[in-house]
PDB file of C-alpha atoms in Angstrom:
ATOM      1  CA  MET A   1       0.000   0.000   0.000  1.00 51.00           C
ATOM      2  CA  GLU A   2       1.384   3.366  -0.989  1.00 60.00           C
ATOM      3  CA  GLN A   3       1.370   6.137   1.637  1.00 62.00           C
ATOM      4  CA  ARG A   4       0.073   9.565   0.700  1.00 66.00           C
ATOM      5  CA  TRP A   5       2.172  12.457   2.010  1.00 61.00           C
ATOM      6  CA  PRO A   6       1.087  16.113   2.056  1.00 64.00           C
ATOM      7  CA  GLU A   7       4.304  16.992   0.213  1.00 64.00           C
ATOM      8  CA  GLY A   8       3.442  14.685  -2.684  1.00 64.00           C
ATOM      9  CA  PRO A   9       4.974  11.444  -3.944  1.00 64.00           C
ATOM     10  CA  GLN A  10       8.529  12.835  -3.611  1.00 68.00           C
ATOM     11  CA  ALA A  11       8.190  13.208   0.163  1.00 67.00           C
ATOM     12  CA  ASP A  12      10.922  11.887   2.392  1.00 70.00           C
ATOM     13  CA  PRO A  13       9.321   9.817   5.202  1.00 73.00           C
ATOM     14  CA  ASP A  14      12.370  10.243   7.454  1.00 78.00           C
ATOM     15  CA  ALA A  15      12.282  14.027   7.111  1.00 75.00           C
ATOM     16  CA  ALA A  16       8.548  14.064   7.847  1.00 74.00           C
ATOM     17  CA  ARG A  17       9.097  11.888  10.923  1.00 80.00           C
ATOM     18  CA  ASP A  18      11.911  14.195  12.096  1.00 81.00           C
ATOM     19  CA  ARG A  19       9.660  17.256  11.675  1.00 82.00           C
ATOM     20  CA  TYR A  20       6.892  15.510  13.588  1.00 82.00           C
ATOM     21  CA  ASN A  21       9.231  14.560  16.449  1.00 86.00           C
ATOM     22  CA  ALA A  22      10.629  18.102  16.620  1.00 86.00           C
ATOM     23  CA  ASP A  23       7.113  19.558  16.717  1.00 85.00           C
ATOM     24  CA  MET A  24       6.067  17.138  19.479  1.00 87.00           C
ATOM     25  CA  ARG A  25       9.154  18.044  21.548  1.00 88.00           C
ATOM     26  CA  ALA A  26       8.378  21.753  21.171  1.00 85.00           C
ATOM     27  CA  SER A  27       4.734  21.196  22.112  1.00 85.00           C
ATOM     28  CA  ARG A  28       5.624  19.178  25.211  1.00 81.00           C
ATOM     29  CA  ALA A  29       8.204  21.765  26.272  1.00 80.00           C
ATOM     30  CA  ALA A  30       5.579  24.520  25.985  1.00 79.00           C
ATOM     31  CA  ILE A  31       3.131  22.536  28.135  1.00 75.00           C
ATOM     32  CA  ARG A  32       5.814  21.846  30.764  1.00 72.00           C
ATOM     33  CA  GLU A  33       6.663  25.537  30.869  1.00 73.00           C
ATOM     34  CA  MET A  34       3.002  26.493  31.240  1.00 67.00           C
ATOM     35  CA  PHE A  35       2.540  24.198  34.236  1.00 65.00           C
ATOM     36  CA  ARG A  36       5.906  24.936  35.877  1.00 76.00           C
ATOM     37  CA  VAL A  37       5.397  26.251  39.418  1.00 80.00           C
ATOM     38  CA  GLU A  38       7.891  27.639  41.904  1.00 85.00           C
ATOM     39  CA  LEU A  39       7.657  26.936  45.632  1.00 86.00           C
ATOM     40  CA  PRO A  40       6.915  30.563  46.718  1.00 90.00           C
ATOM     41  CA  ILE A  41       3.883  30.610  44.410  1.00 89.00           C
ATOM     42  CA  ALA A  42       2.636  27.391  46.028  1.00 90.00           C
ATOM     43  CA  HIS A  43       3.022  29.086  49.421  1.00 92.00           C
ATOM     44  CA  VAL A  44       0.758  31.891  48.148  1.00 92.00           C
ATOM     45  CA  GLY A  45      -1.797  29.260  47.103  1.00 93.00           C
ATOM     46  CA  LEU A  46      -1.706  27.681  50.566  1.00 95.00           C
ATOM     47  CA  MET A  47      -2.114  31.099  52.182  1.00 95.00           C
ATOM     48  CA  LEU A  48      -5.122  31.851  49.972  1.00 94.00           C
ATOM     49  CA  VAL A  49      -6.736  28.528  50.887  1.00 95.00           C
ATOM     50  CA  VAL A  50      -6.248  29.210  54.591  1.00 96.00           C
ATOM     51  CA  VAL A  51      -7.640  32.738  54.275  1.00 96.00           C
ATOM     52  CA  ALA A  52     -10.610  31.511  52.232  1.00 95.00           C
ATOM     53  CA  SER A  53     -11.316  28.707  54.715  1.00 96.00           C
ATOM     54  CA  VAL A  54     -11.255  31.112  57.677  1.00 96.00           C
ATOM     55  CA  PHE A  55     -13.371  33.681  55.826  1.00 96.00           C
ATOM     56  CA  VAL A  56     -15.984  31.104  54.837  1.00 96.00           C
ATOM     57  CA  SER A  57     -15.983  29.697  58.372  1.00 95.00           C
ATOM     58  CA  VAL A  58     -16.722  33.147  59.804  1.00 95.00           C
ATOM     59  CA  VAL A  59     -19.268  34.247  57.188  1.00 95.00           C
ATOM     60  CA  TRP A  60     -21.212  31.015  56.612  1.00 93.00           C
ATOM     61  CA  SER A  61     -20.390  28.156  58.936  1.00 92.00           C
ATOM     62  CA  PRO A  62     -17.334  26.421  60.359  1.00 93.00           C
ATOM     63  CA  GLY A  63     -18.351  23.219  58.586  1.00 94.00           C
ATOM     64  CA  THR A  64     -18.079  24.872  55.193  1.00 94.00           C
ATOM     65  CA  GLY A  65     -14.586  26.126  55.964  1.00 94.00           C
ATOM     66  CA  VAL A  66     -13.572  22.637  57.065  1.00 95.00           C
ATOM     67  CA  ILE A  67     -14.944  21.225  53.802  1.00 96.00           C
ATOM     68  CA  ILE A  68     -12.803  23.632  51.776  1.00 95.00           C
ATOM     69  CA  ALA A  69      -9.660  22.848  53.778  1.00 95.00           C
ATOM     70  CA  GLY A  70     -10.449  19.125  53.686  1.00 96.00           C
ATOM     71  CA  ALA A  71     -10.871  19.154  49.915  1.00 96.00           C
ATOM     72  CA  PHE A  72      -7.405  20.635  49.476  1.00 96.00           C
ATOM     73  CA  ALA A  73      -5.972  18.200  52.025  1.00 96.00           C
ATOM     74  CA  ALA A  74      -7.528  15.299  50.104  1.00 97.00           C
ATOM     75  CA  LEU A  75      -6.127  16.667  46.845  1.00 95.00           C
ATOM     76  CA  PHE A  76      -2.678  16.843  48.464  1.00 95.00           C
ATOM     77  CA  VAL A  77      -2.927  13.219  49.645  1.00 96.00           C
ATOM     78  CA  VAL A  78      -3.981  12.032  46.179  1.00 96.00           C
ATOM     79  CA  ALA A  79      -1.154  14.017  44.559  1.00 93.00           C
ATOM     80  CA  LEU A  80       1.309  12.584  47.091  1.00 94.00           C
ATOM     81  CA  VAL A  81       0.215   9.024  46.303  1.00 95.00           C
ATOM     82  CA  VAL A  82       0.556   9.695  42.578  1.00 93.00           C
ATOM     83  CA  ALA A  83       4.025  11.204  43.094  1.00 92.00           C
ATOM     84  CA  LEU A  84       5.077   8.163  45.128  1.00 94.00           C
ATOM     85  CA  LEU A  85       3.728   5.809  42.461  1.00 94.00           C
ATOM     86  CA  ALA A  86       5.593   7.823  39.816  1.00 90.00           C
ATOM     87  CA  GLY A  87       8.862   7.063  41.583  1.00 88.00           C
ATOM     88  CA  LYS A  88       9.563  10.167  43.635  1.00 88.00           C
ATOM     89  CA  ARG A  89      10.582   9.602  47.225  1.00 91.00           C
ATOM     90  CA  GLY A  90      10.685  11.596  50.454  1.00 90.00           C
ATOM     91  CA  TRP A  91      10.715  15.358  50.223  1.00 92.00           C
ATOM     92  CA  GLY A  92      10.707  15.215  46.425  1.00 90.00           C
ATOM     93  CA  ALA A  93       7.295  13.545  46.436  1.00 92.00           C
ATOM     94  CA  ALA A  94       5.953  15.937  49.074  1.00 93.00           C
ATOM     95  CA  ARG A  95       7.272  18.958  47.154  1.00 91.00           C
ATOM     96  CA  ALA A  96       5.700  17.741  43.889  1.00 89.00           C
ATOM     97  CA  ALA A  97       2.342  17.139  45.599  1.00 92.00           C
ATOM     98  CA  TYR A  98       2.523  20.540  47.326  1.00 92.00           C
ATOM     99  CA  LYS A  99       3.260  22.322  44.056  1.00 90.00           C
ATOM    100  CA  PHE A 100       0.451  20.456  42.314  1.00 89.00           C
ATOM    101  CA  THR A 101      -2.079  21.167  45.068  1.00 91.00           C
ATOM    102  CA  PHE A 102      -1.346  24.864  45.584  1.00 91.00           C
ATOM    103  CA  GLY A 103       0.408  25.821  42.339  1.00 89.00           C
ATOM    104  CA  TRP A 104      -2.829  27.174  40.861  1.00 87.00           C
ATOM    105  CA  ALA A 105      -1.884  30.479  42.481  1.00 86.00           C
ATOM    106  CA  ASN A 106       0.560  30.914  39.597  1.00 82.00           C
ATOM    107  CA  TRP A 107      -2.424  31.697  37.370  1.00 81.00           C
ATOM    108  CA  ILE A 108      -3.766  34.490  39.613  1.00 83.00           C
ATOM    109  CA  THR A 109      -0.534  36.210  40.651  1.00 70.00           C
ATOM    110  CA  PRO A 110       1.232  38.674  38.351  1.00 66.00           C
TER     111      PRO A 110
END
């Protein structure tokens, strides 16, 4: 069966594969850069969660504030388990889970 290439019948399959691999590497690098989070930003996320939990506890009910804090604690535990299953150990796993759980603050800080 003859393959059809966008460049026509004179296309070089190896060159097309190389272009595809280069494009995939660039795409993955852009995604990694978009989701890269530094530890101080994660600290800001934790601070915002604490402030929001206290605020909601005062304005609505303490149970609601506990639910918010518990949801983030559960997310941290799930992220920690995933990091451990991915092969990270000790503080590396805890740091990865912490950044994942509270790194969303990177999208709201300048």
